[in-house]
Amino acid sequence: MPQSHDTFTVKAFLPKELEPLSELAYNLHWCWDHDAIDLFHRLDRDLWNETSHNPVKMLGTISQARLAKAIEDDGFMDQLRRSYETLQETLTGRTWFEDKYFKLDSPKIAYFSMEFGLNECLPIYSGGLGILAGDHLKSASELGLPLVGVGLLYQQGYFQQYLNADGWQQETYKENDFYNLPIKLEMNQDGKPVMVEIPFPGRTVHAQVWCAQVGRIPLYLLDTNIPQNKPDDREITAQLYGGDEEHRIKQELVLGVGGMIAVRALGLHAHVCHMNEGHAAFMALERIRHRKHKDGLSTEEALEVVKAGTFFTTHTPVPAGIDMFSPSLIEKYLKPILDDAGISLHEFLALGRKDPNDQEEPLNMALLALRTTASANGVSKLHGEVSRKMFKSIWPKAPLDEVPIGHITNGIHTRSWTSSEMTALLRRYLGPNWLKKPADQTIWQRVERIPDVELWRAHERRRERLIAFTRRQLVARLQRRGANARNIETAREALNPEALTIGFARRFATYKRATLLLRDSDRLKKLLTNKERPIQFIFAGKAHPRDNAGKNLIKELVHYARDEDVCNHFVFLENYDINVARYLVEGVDVWMNNPCRPMEASGTSGMKVVPNGGLNLSVLDGWWCEGYARDTGWAIGDGEDYDDPELQNDVESKALYDVLENDLIPLFYDRRPGKPPRRWISMMKSSMSKLGPAFSTNRMVQEYADNFYMNAYTNWKKLSADGFTQTKQLVQWKQHVESCWNQVEILYAHIEGEKAEVGSAVKAEVHVRLGDLNPDDVRVEVYSGPLDRNHNVQNGSIEDMKCVGQADDGSYNYEAYVGCDESGQFGYSTRIIPSHPNMVDHFGLEKMRWIGDSIHEPETETAHAEMAGVSQD
């Protein structure tokens, strides 16, 4: 096939009266505006479906006759006017951020992610991480955050899934036609594409920048498939999560380094950068390099400023899920950047190693992210705890509860995942503010006003639509395989539109235990074939192309579904994507989730059924630890942790069957003939009113803004002011502390009395030697709390100690009063940590000195409690 000599672009032609359609199509705000979706659907229903709900492609192929007909349709033109006005109001109206903080002239926050899931027509996502990133941008738009997204534009995206005759997953890759997607190429002042140059070994890799507009938020996507690059480099952005370790490091260089260069090339000043997972951690290196060149800072000074304005979210609950690169690979691909930045390979590798001096240890991208940021979080309360344990070794002197990783529980973009029928119902009874304030608890309490019959009818319509969609998918799959007429006809009758319908759809990783339900297949078959109280399951999901264990789980489910007795009650849908997910979360009665606790960092799929009236049945893991109550859903097990996986599978599979048989199924069918299930509907309302506002990305993004973004912005502004004067002073102070720290020692500590009464306070005294430091350089603290059986303080509290004098030998005397709020056996310890008003990173935790620590030995983990505790009666 001959290569093209040159290119030209063909644009869709729209009559002047329909020009607003183009603006609507190119702003992905339409994908959470049901009126706009209905507008395109109304224009040409068949074409809308044929183009995978892509309005840009649709407008490029629709006939002029159909457009002329639309102009003559007064109803259509009125709806077009309303949809366009809604978009303009979205782009220009006052926002939560402006009301609470201030209006910024340009975006100051850059949000980096390897994938973004916005809509099925833009397939640059694989699963939960991408969907979360997409929902983050949508809520940032609604709240008015000064934020931009940064990612990669994949020519083939993630794979398309189909199953062979044996039920084994096969992968195909579909070429994305960028010029027929809702994205636009960014142009410079000369009318040429904005081009990014990324240093690679022996060459420069070029990337052009596309923009997907998400309401108010621009999402900038880098594309290396351009003629300026060599063939191998053009493939860097070919597939999401494709290729080997070397391909991955290339992609992460383009995302982190190239993404940061792109932000500057677009004239943006991102003072705050948010790494959504460690894939983007190379961004910190590029920020350091830039600050050194632009502002003449030292490496230490540049790192200090970068930390102040950078934030890291980890989604990984196990070390095996973190990207790691060998030292040789790091040297091969990052040496040009490190040389330009004046940073040695050893210095850089140390940032991503547990042991900086271990020459064989690979670079861990999560550690690199943690050491180049001032703040980090997990994505649920439990995941925060898991992350603190996982990364505890970086701060061996800190108690577990002080490991500097917090949590912000994930959510969903409510309007994107709520069906049009339920949206209309909620707007009618909750009021129009439901659309503007989906995280407002007081608004959601009005769910109780919805008549049971209306709520149930809306939900039943969605279940019927899900069953119809599932049947169409099954028939299409069989027809592609050349199945016989009998099997196709059976598929047309699969499932029961009135039966209790349970959904399970997610990435098919082994820890998610998709086949837990099959451990007692005979018991399951009895449930599926019960004519009095029918129950049915719909499964969907993809395994990573190299995950054969995950593929085996899919095969096992498909084989079970072929049993003649259960095939009409148990199905697997191919090619799980946002469109399939939408039908499922809008239509199922129950969402089932049974991961191996505590390996589900958060999980957001179950959140999506909540505003649609669906209920959750889940292991107490991830978000469900916070969402579960007896009136919001069901728990599988009691949240126990097991050392034996087989025992855990056995116990929790039995618990799953017990919940289905004894609680869930009886409740669903507890109704009078022809009447809705009142007690079930009561549970639906409790779930919607309690969980709807709590698990919204609007709430989540507000928390990011309040707890992290604005703090990072303030810290960056402070440290960069006056030619980085305070940064330079801070680095000098740190260097002074480093040189003097081996002089710091706690000489003596004492707490008055061995017993105290609840409500009283005991006096603690300590004498410390500070050497060449002075009291302004440190904090002296008493750490106290209840003792465990090993005499370690659990969930300790900290009390600052006051310097009350200096002894003749130069040591200092400190004292504090420790409150006794409850009875029991308590322990205490004392410590010294560096303290500076401008310190925003973890330096204090790294230099912590406890009583009993030797000043001549390396920092190691110690027990943070005195053996002699205090009894509080």
PDB file of N, CA and C in Angstrom, residues 256-332:
ATOM      1  N   GLY A 256       4.896  11.577  31.525  1.00  0.00           N
ATOM      2  CA  GLY A 256       5.397  12.436  32.589  1.00  0.00           C
ATOM      3  C   GLY A 256       6.235  13.595  32.093  1.00  0.00           C
ATOM      4  N   VAL A 257       7.289  13.285  31.353  1.00  0.00           N
ATOM      5  CA  VAL A 257       8.182  14.340  30.855  1.00  0.00           C
ATOM      6  C   VAL A 257       7.510  15.106  29.721  1.00  0.00           C
ATOM      7  N   GLY A 258       7.012  14.362  28.715  1.00  0.00           N
ATOM      8  CA  GLY A 258       6.356  15.032  27.589  1.00  0.00           C
ATOM      9  C   GLY A 258       5.115  15.793  28.010  1.00  0.00           C
ATOM     10  N   GLY A 259       4.344  15.222  28.927  1.00  0.00           N
ATOM     11  CA  GLY A 259       3.134  15.897  29.394  1.00  0.00           C
ATOM     12  C   GLY A 259       3.439  17.217  30.069  1.00  0.00           C
ATOM     13  N   MET A 260       4.520  17.251  30.864  1.00  0.00           N
ATOM     14  CA  MET A 260       4.883  18.496  31.547  1.00  0.00           C
ATOM     15  C   MET A 260       5.386  19.541  30.552  1.00  0.00           C
ATOM     16  N   ILE A 261       6.159  19.076  29.562  1.00  0.00           N
ATOM     17  CA  ILE A 261       6.628  20.000  28.519  1.00  0.00           C
ATOM     18  C   ILE A 261       5.434  20.545  27.734  1.00  0.00           C
ATOM     19  N   ALA A 262       4.445  19.693  27.469  1.00  0.00           N
ATOM     20  CA  ALA A 262       3.261  20.117  26.725  1.00  0.00           C
ATOM     21  C   ALA A 262       2.489  21.190  27.478  1.00  0.00           C
ATOM     22  N   VAL A 263       2.357  21.018  28.778  1.00  0.00           N
ATOM     23  CA  VAL A 263       1.640  22.021  29.580  1.00  0.00           C
ATOM     24  C   VAL A 263       2.281  23.388  29.404  1.00  0.00           C
ATOM     25  N   ARG A 264       3.605  23.433  29.441  1.00  0.00           N
ATOM     26  CA  ARG A 264       4.297  24.718  29.263  1.00  0.00           C
ATOM     27  C   ARG A 264       4.177  25.218  27.824  1.00  0.00           C
ATOM     28  N   ALA A 265       4.251  24.299  26.853  1.00  0.00           N
ATOM     29  CA  ALA A 265       4.150  24.695  25.451  1.00  0.00           C
ATOM     30  C   ALA A 265       2.802  25.321  25.135  1.00  0.00           C
ATOM     31  N   LEU A 266       1.794  24.938  25.894  1.00  0.00           N
ATOM     32  CA  LEU A 266       0.449  25.485  25.697  1.00  0.00           C
ATOM     33  C   LEU A 266       0.247  26.803  26.440  1.00  0.00           C
ATOM     34  N   GLY A 267       1.303  27.291  27.087  1.00  0.00           N
ATOM     35  CA  GLY A 267       1.231  28.580  27.771  1.00  0.00           C
ATOM     36  C   GLY A 267       0.558  28.505  29.131  1.00  0.00           C
ATOM     37  N   LEU A 268       0.502  27.308  29.717  1.00  0.00           N
ATOM     38  CA  LEU A 268      -0.147  27.144  31.016  1.00  0.00           C
ATOM     39  C   LEU A 268       0.895  27.141  32.132  1.00  0.00           C
ATOM     40  N   HIS A 269       0.477  27.571  33.300  1.00  0.00           N
ATOM     41  CA  HIS A 269       1.371  27.615  34.453  1.00  0.00           C
ATOM     42  C   HIS A 269       0.776  26.736  35.544  1.00  0.00           C
ATOM     43  N   ALA A 270       1.129  25.469  35.494  1.00  0.00           N
ATOM     44  CA  ALA A 270       0.584  24.508  36.454  1.00  0.00           C
ATOM     45  C   ALA A 270       1.455  24.498  37.708  1.00  0.00           C
ATOM     46  N   HIS A 271       1.016  25.240  38.724  1.00  0.00           N
ATOM     47  CA  HIS A 271       1.763  25.269  39.976  1.00  0.00           C
ATOM     48  C   HIS A 271       1.575  23.973  40.763  1.00  0.00           C
ATOM     49  N   VAL A 272       0.423  23.325  40.555  1.00  0.00           N
ATOM     50  CA  VAL A 272       0.104  22.089  41.270  1.00  0.00           C
ATOM     51  C   VAL A 272      -0.048  20.967  40.260  1.00  0.00           C
ATOM     52  N   CYS A 273       0.630  19.854  40.496  1.00  0.00           N
ATOM     53  CA  CYS A 273       0.506  18.687  39.623  1.00  0.00           C
ATOM     54  C   CYS A 273       0.049  17.490  40.451  1.00  0.00           C
ATOM     55  N   HIS A 274      -0.906  16.742  39.907  1.00  0.00           N
ATOM     56  CA  HIS A 274      -1.496  15.583  40.596  1.00  0.00           C
ATOM     57  C   HIS A 274      -1.175  14.341  39.785  1.00  0.00           C
ATOM     58  N   MET A 275      -0.413  13.417  40.376  1.00  0.00           N
ATOM     59  CA  MET A 275      -0.123  12.133  39.731  1.00  0.00           C
ATOM     60  C   MET A 275      -1.242  11.155  40.102  1.00  0.00           C
ATOM     61  N   ASN A 276      -2.028  10.748  39.130  1.00  0.00           N
ATOM     62  CA  ASN A 276      -3.032   9.711  39.364  1.00  0.00           C
ATOM     63  C   ASN A 276      -2.369   8.369  39.080  1.00  0.00           C
ATOM     64  N   GLU A 277      -1.840   7.750  40.100  1.00  0.00           N
ATOM     65  CA  GLU A 277      -0.976   6.568  40.074  1.00  0.00           C
ATOM     66  C   GLU A 277       0.462   6.966  39.711  1.00  0.00           C
ATOM     67  N   GLY A 278       1.380   6.033  39.931  1.00  0.00           N
ATOM     68  CA  GLY A 278       2.799   6.317  39.747  1.00  0.00           C
ATOM     69  C   GLY A 278       3.260   6.368  38.316  1.00  0.00           C
ATOM     70  N   HIS A 279       2.360   6.068  37.340  1.00  0.00           N
ATOM     71  CA  HIS A 279       2.763   6.099  35.929  1.00  0.00           C
ATOM     72  C   HIS A 279       3.348   7.448  35.528  1.00  0.00           C
ATOM     73  N   ALA A 280       2.898   8.524  36.184  1.00  0.00           N
ATOM     74  CA  ALA A 280       3.299   9.871  35.766  1.00  0.00           C
ATOM     75  C   ALA A 280       4.455  10.422  36.592  1.00  0.00           C
ATOM     76  N   ALA A 281       5.125   9.591  37.395  1.00  0.00           N
ATOM     77  CA  ALA A 281       6.112  10.114  38.340  1.00  0.00           C
ATOM     78  C   ALA A 281       7.316  10.775  37.677  1.00  0.00           C
ATOM     79  N   PHE A 282       7.625  10.428  36.415  1.00  0.00           N
ATOM     80  CA  PHE A 282       8.738  11.101  35.735  1.00  0.00           C
ATOM     81  C   PHE A 282       8.449  12.591  35.533  1.00  0.00           C
ATOM     82  N   MET A 283       7.210  12.971  35.700  1.00  0.00           N
ATOM     83  CA  MET A 283       6.853  14.386  35.613  1.00  0.00           C
ATOM     84  C   MET A 283       7.637  15.215  36.636  1.00  0.00           C
ATOM     85  N   ALA A 284       7.868  14.655  37.819  1.00  0.00           N
ATOM     86  CA  ALA A 284       8.605  15.393  38.849  1.00  0.00           C
ATOM     87  C   ALA A 284      10.033  15.684  38.391  1.00  0.00           C
ATOM     88  N   LEU A 285      10.661  14.728  37.700  1.00  0.00           N
ATOM     89  CA  LEU A 285      12.015  14.939  37.187  1.00  0.00           C
ATOM     90  C   LEU A 285      12.043  16.099  36.204  1.00  0.00           C
ATOM     91  N   GLU A 286      11.052  16.149  35.322  1.00  0.00           N
ATOM     92  CA  GLU A 286      11.005  17.238  34.352  1.00  0.00           C
ATOM     93  C   GLU A 286      10.766  18.580  35.043  1.00  0.00           C
ATOM     94  N   ARG A 287       9.963  18.597  36.090  1.00  0.00           N
ATOM     95  CA  ARG A 287       9.734  19.845  36.833  1.00  0.00           C
ATOM     96  C   ARG A 287      11.026  20.304  37.509  1.00  0.00           C
ATOM     97  N   ILE A 288      11.783  19.360  38.068  1.00  0.00           N
ATOM     98  CA  ILE A 288      13.067  19.707  38.709  1.00  0.00           C
ATOM     99  C   ILE A 288      14.033  20.258  37.672  1.00  0.00           C
ATOM    100  N   ARG A 289      14.137  19.557  36.535  1.00  0.00           N
ATOM    101  CA  ARG A 289      15.043  20.003  35.469  1.00  0.00           C
ATOM    102  C   ARG A 289      14.697  21.417  35.017  1.00  0.00           C
ATOM    103  N   HIS A 290      13.401  21.667  34.838  1.00  0.00           N
ATOM    104  CA  HIS A 290      12.954  22.977  34.358  1.00  0.00           C
ATOM    105  C   HIS A 290      13.265  24.079  35.368  1.00  0.00           C
ATOM    106  N   ARG A 291      13.018  23.811  36.636  1.00  0.00           N
ATOM    107  CA  ARG A 291      13.264  24.822  37.669  1.00  0.00           C
ATOM    108  C   ARG A 291      14.763  25.138  37.756  1.00  0.00           C
ATOM    109  N   LYS A 292      15.602  24.124  37.591  1.00  0.00           N
ATOM    110  CA  LYS A 292      17.041  24.371  37.656  1.00  0.00           C
ATOM    111  C   LYS A 292      17.487  25.265  36.506  1.00  0.00           C
ATOM    112  N   HIS A 293      16.993  24.989  35.312  1.00  0.00           N
ATOM    113  CA  HIS A 293      17.388  25.787  34.152  1.00  0.00           C
ATOM    114  C   HIS A 293      16.774  27.182  34.193  1.00  0.00           C
ATOM    115  N   LYS A 294      15.516  27.262  34.527  1.00  0.00           N
ATOM    116  CA  LYS A 294      14.797  28.545  34.444  1.00  0.00           C
ATOM    117  C   LYS A 294      15.163  29.485  35.589  1.00  0.00           C
ATOM    118  N   ASP A 295      15.327  28.899  36.788  1.00  0.00           N
ATOM    119  CA  ASP A 295      15.472  29.752  37.973  1.00  0.00           C
ATOM    120  C   ASP A 295      16.842  29.649  38.623  1.00  0.00           C
ATOM    121  N   GLY A 296      17.726  28.832  38.042  1.00  0.00           N
ATOM    122  CA  GLY A 296      19.071  28.729  38.590  1.00  0.00           C
ATOM    123  C   GLY A 296      19.131  28.071  39.952  1.00  0.00           C
ATOM    124  N   LEU A 297      18.180  27.209  40.255  1.00  0.00           N
ATOM    125  CA  LEU A 297      18.151  26.554  41.548  1.00  0.00           C
ATOM    126  C   LEU A 297      19.068  25.336  41.570  1.00  0.00           C
ATOM    127  N   SER A 298      19.495  24.945  42.749  1.00  0.00           N
ATOM    128  CA  SER A 298      20.223  23.690  42.909  1.00  0.00           C
ATOM    129  C   SER A 298      19.219  22.540  42.845  1.00  0.00           C
ATOM    130  N   THR A 299      19.736  21.315  42.742  1.00  0.00           N
ATOM    131  CA  THR A 299      18.839  20.159  42.705  1.00  0.00           C
ATOM    132  C   THR A 299      17.994  20.100  43.964  1.00  0.00           C
ATOM    133  N   GLU A 300      18.615  20.319  45.119  1.00  0.00           N
ATOM    134  CA  GLU A 300      17.882  20.267  46.389  1.00  0.00           C
ATOM    135  C   GLU A 300      16.809  21.342  46.443  1.00  0.00           C
ATOM    136  N   GLU A 301      17.124  22.536  45.967  1.00  0.00           N
ATOM    137  CA  GLU A 301      16.147  23.629  45.990  1.00  0.00           C
ATOM    138  C   GLU A 301      14.998  23.356  45.031  1.00  0.00           C
ATOM    139  N   ALA A 302      15.331  22.858  43.830  1.00  0.00           N
ATOM    140  CA  ALA A 302      14.282  22.549  42.854  1.00  0.00           C
ATOM    141  C   ALA A 302      13.375  21.439  43.370  1.00  0.00           C
ATOM    142  N   LEU A 303      13.957  20.420  43.989  1.00  0.00           N
ATOM    143  CA  LEU A 303      13.154  19.319  44.540  1.00  0.00           C
ATOM    144  C   LEU A 303      12.225  19.837  45.622  1.00  0.00           C
ATOM    145  N   GLU A 304      12.683  20.767  46.420  1.00  0.00           N
ATOM    146  CA  GLU A 304      11.854  21.311  47.501  1.00  0.00           C
ATOM    147  C   GLU A 304      10.615  22.011  46.933  1.00  0.00           C
ATOM    148  N   VAL A 305      10.808  22.807  45.891  1.00  0.00           N
ATOM    149  CA  VAL A 305       9.686  23.513  45.277  1.00  0.00           C
ATOM    150  C   VAL A 305       8.730  22.526  44.603  1.00  0.00           C
ATOM    151  N   VAL A 306       9.291  21.551  43.900  1.00  0.00           N
ATOM    152  CA  VAL A 306       8.468  20.564  43.208  1.00  0.00           C
ATOM    153  C   VAL A 306       7.625  19.778  44.207  1.00  0.00           C
ATOM    154  N   LYS A 307       8.229  19.338  45.297  1.00  0.00           N
ATOM    155  CA  LYS A 307       7.471  18.623  46.327  1.00  0.00           C
ATOM    156  C   LYS A 307       6.283  19.451  46.806  1.00  0.00           C
ATOM    157  N   ALA A 308       6.536  20.727  47.040  1.00  0.00           N
ATOM    158  CA  ALA A 308       5.489  21.588  47.590  1.00  0.00           C
ATOM    159  C   ALA A 308       4.260  21.629  46.698  1.00  0.00           C
ATOM    160  N   GLY A 309       4.469  21.514  45.390  1.00  0.00           N
ATOM    161  CA  GLY A 309       3.350  21.650  44.459  1.00  0.00           C
ATOM    162  C   GLY A 309       2.966  20.371  43.759  1.00  0.00           C
ATOM    163  N   THR A 310       3.299  19.216  44.324  1.00  0.00           N
ATOM    164  CA  THR A 310       2.986  17.953  43.657  1.00  0.00           C
ATOM    165  C   THR A 310       2.295  17.005  44.623  1.00  0.00           C
ATOM    166  N   PHE A 311       1.348  16.255  44.098  1.00  0.00           N
ATOM    167  CA  PHE A 311       0.473  15.415  44.920  1.00  0.00           C
ATOM    168  C   PHE A 311       0.316  14.064  44.235  1.00  0.00           C
ATOM    169  N   PHE A 312       0.217  12.985  45.024  1.00  0.00           N
ATOM    170  CA  PHE A 312       0.227  11.621  44.491  1.00  0.00           C
ATOM    171  C   PHE A 312      -0.946  10.818  45.043  1.00  0.00           C
ATOM    172  N   THR A 313      -1.697  10.195  44.139  1.00  0.00           N
ATOM    173  CA  THR A 313      -2.755   9.264  44.528  1.00  0.00           C
ATOM    174  C   THR A 313      -2.356   7.862  44.101  1.00  0.00           C
ATOM    175  N   THR A 314      -2.305   6.937  45.064  1.00  0.00           N
ATOM    176  CA  THR A 314      -2.013   5.545  44.753  1.00  0.00           C
ATOM    177  C   THR A 314      -3.315   4.749  44.724  1.00  0.00           C
ATOM    178  N   HIS A 315      -3.439   3.876  43.746  1.00  0.00           N
ATOM    179  CA  HIS A 315      -4.620   3.017  43.613  1.00  0.00           C
ATOM    180  C   HIS A 315      -4.253   1.551  43.838  1.00  0.00           C
ATOM    181  N   THR A 316      -3.019   1.295  44.236  1.00  0.00           N
ATOM    182  CA  THR A 316      -2.509  -0.075  44.247  1.00  0.00           C
ATOM    183  C   THR A 316      -2.445  -0.638  45.660  1.00  0.00           C
ATOM    184  N   PRO A 317      -3.091  -1.780  45.933  1.00  0.00           N
ATOM    185  CA  PRO A 317      -3.053  -2.350  47.277  1.00  0.00           C
ATOM    186  C   PRO A 317      -1.971  -3.412  47.477  1.00  0.00           C
ATOM    187  N   VAL A 318      -1.234  -3.749  46.419  1.00  0.00           N
ATOM    188  CA  VAL A 318      -0.191  -4.785  46.535  1.00  0.00           C
ATOM    189  C   VAL A 318       1.070  -4.322  45.817  1.00  0.00           C
ATOM    190  N   PRO A 319       2.253  -4.646  46.359  1.00  0.00           N
ATOM    191  CA  PRO A 319       3.507  -4.228  45.712  1.00  0.00           C
ATOM    192  C   PRO A 319       3.624  -4.707  44.272  1.00  0.00           C
ATOM    193  N   ALA A 320       3.066  -5.890  43.966  1.00  0.00           N
ATOM    194  CA  ALA A 320       3.202  -6.439  42.617  1.00  0.00           C
ATOM    195  C   ALA A 320       2.502  -5.581  41.569  1.00  0.00           C
ATOM    196  N   GLY A 321       1.599  -4.708  41.991  1.00  0.00           N
ATOM    197  CA  GLY A 321       0.875  -3.873  41.039  1.00  0.00           C
ATOM    198  C   GLY A 321       1.584  -2.586  40.670  1.00  0.00           C
ATOM    199  N   ILE A 322       2.781  -2.382  41.192  1.00  0.00           N
ATOM    200  CA  ILE A 322       3.509  -1.133  40.974  1.00  0.00           C
ATOM    201  C   ILE A 322       4.531  -1.313  39.853  1.00  0.00           C
ATOM    202  N   ASP A 323       4.645  -0.332  38.989  1.00  0.00           N
ATOM    203  CA  ASP A 323       5.648  -0.375  37.922  1.00  0.00           C
ATOM    204  C   ASP A 323       7.052  -0.255  38.515  1.00  0.00           C
ATOM    205  N   MET A 324       7.947  -1.129  38.077  1.00  0.00           N
ATOM    206  CA  MET A 324       9.349  -1.064  38.491  1.00  0.00           C
ATOM    207  C   MET A 324      10.227  -1.219  37.253  1.00  0.00           C
ATOM    208  N   PHE A 325      11.299  -0.439  37.223  1.00  0.00           N
ATOM    209  CA  PHE A 325      12.203  -0.468  36.075  1.00  0.00           C
ATOM    210  C   PHE A 325      13.634  -0.731  36.540  1.00  0.00           C
ATOM    211  N   SER A 326      14.331  -1.599  35.808  1.00  0.00           N
ATOM    212  CA  SER A 326      15.692  -1.970  36.168  1.00  0.00           C
ATOM    213  C   SER A 326      16.617  -0.757  36.049  1.00  0.00           C
ATOM    214  N   PRO A 327      17.698  -0.735  36.839  1.00  0.00           N
ATOM    215  CA  PRO A 327      18.649   0.384  36.738  1.00  0.00           C
ATOM    216  C   PRO A 327      19.185   0.565  35.319  1.00  0.00           C
ATOM    217  N   SER A 328      19.409  -0.542  34.612  1.00  0.00           N
ATOM    218  CA  SER A 328      19.938  -0.416  33.246  1.00  0.00           C
ATOM    219  C   SER A 328      18.931   0.261  32.324  1.00  0.00           C
ATOM    220  N   LEU A 329      17.654  -0.029  32.506  1.00  0.00           N
ATOM    221  CA  LEU A 329      16.619   0.593  31.675  1.00  0.00           C
ATOM    222  C   LEU A 329      16.484   2.085  32.011  1.00  0.00           C
ATOM    223  N   ILE A 330      16.566   2.402  33.294  1.00  0.00           N
ATOM    224  CA  ILE A 330      16.522   3.807  33.708  1.00  0.00           C
ATOM    225  C   ILE A 330      17.708   4.566  33.117  1.00  0.00           C
ATOM    226  N   GLU A 331      18.883   3.956  33.189  1.00  0.00           N
ATOM    227  CA  GLU A 331      20.069   4.616  32.636  1.00  0.00           C
ATOM    228  C   GLU A 331      19.917   4.817  31.131  1.00  0.00           C
ATOM    229  N   LYS A 332      19.399   3.811  30.447  1.00  0.00           N
ATOM    230  CA  LYS A 332      19.267   3.884  28.995  1.00  0.00           C
ATOM    231  C   LYS A 332      18.329   5.008  28.573  1.00  0.00           C
TER     232      LYS A 332
END
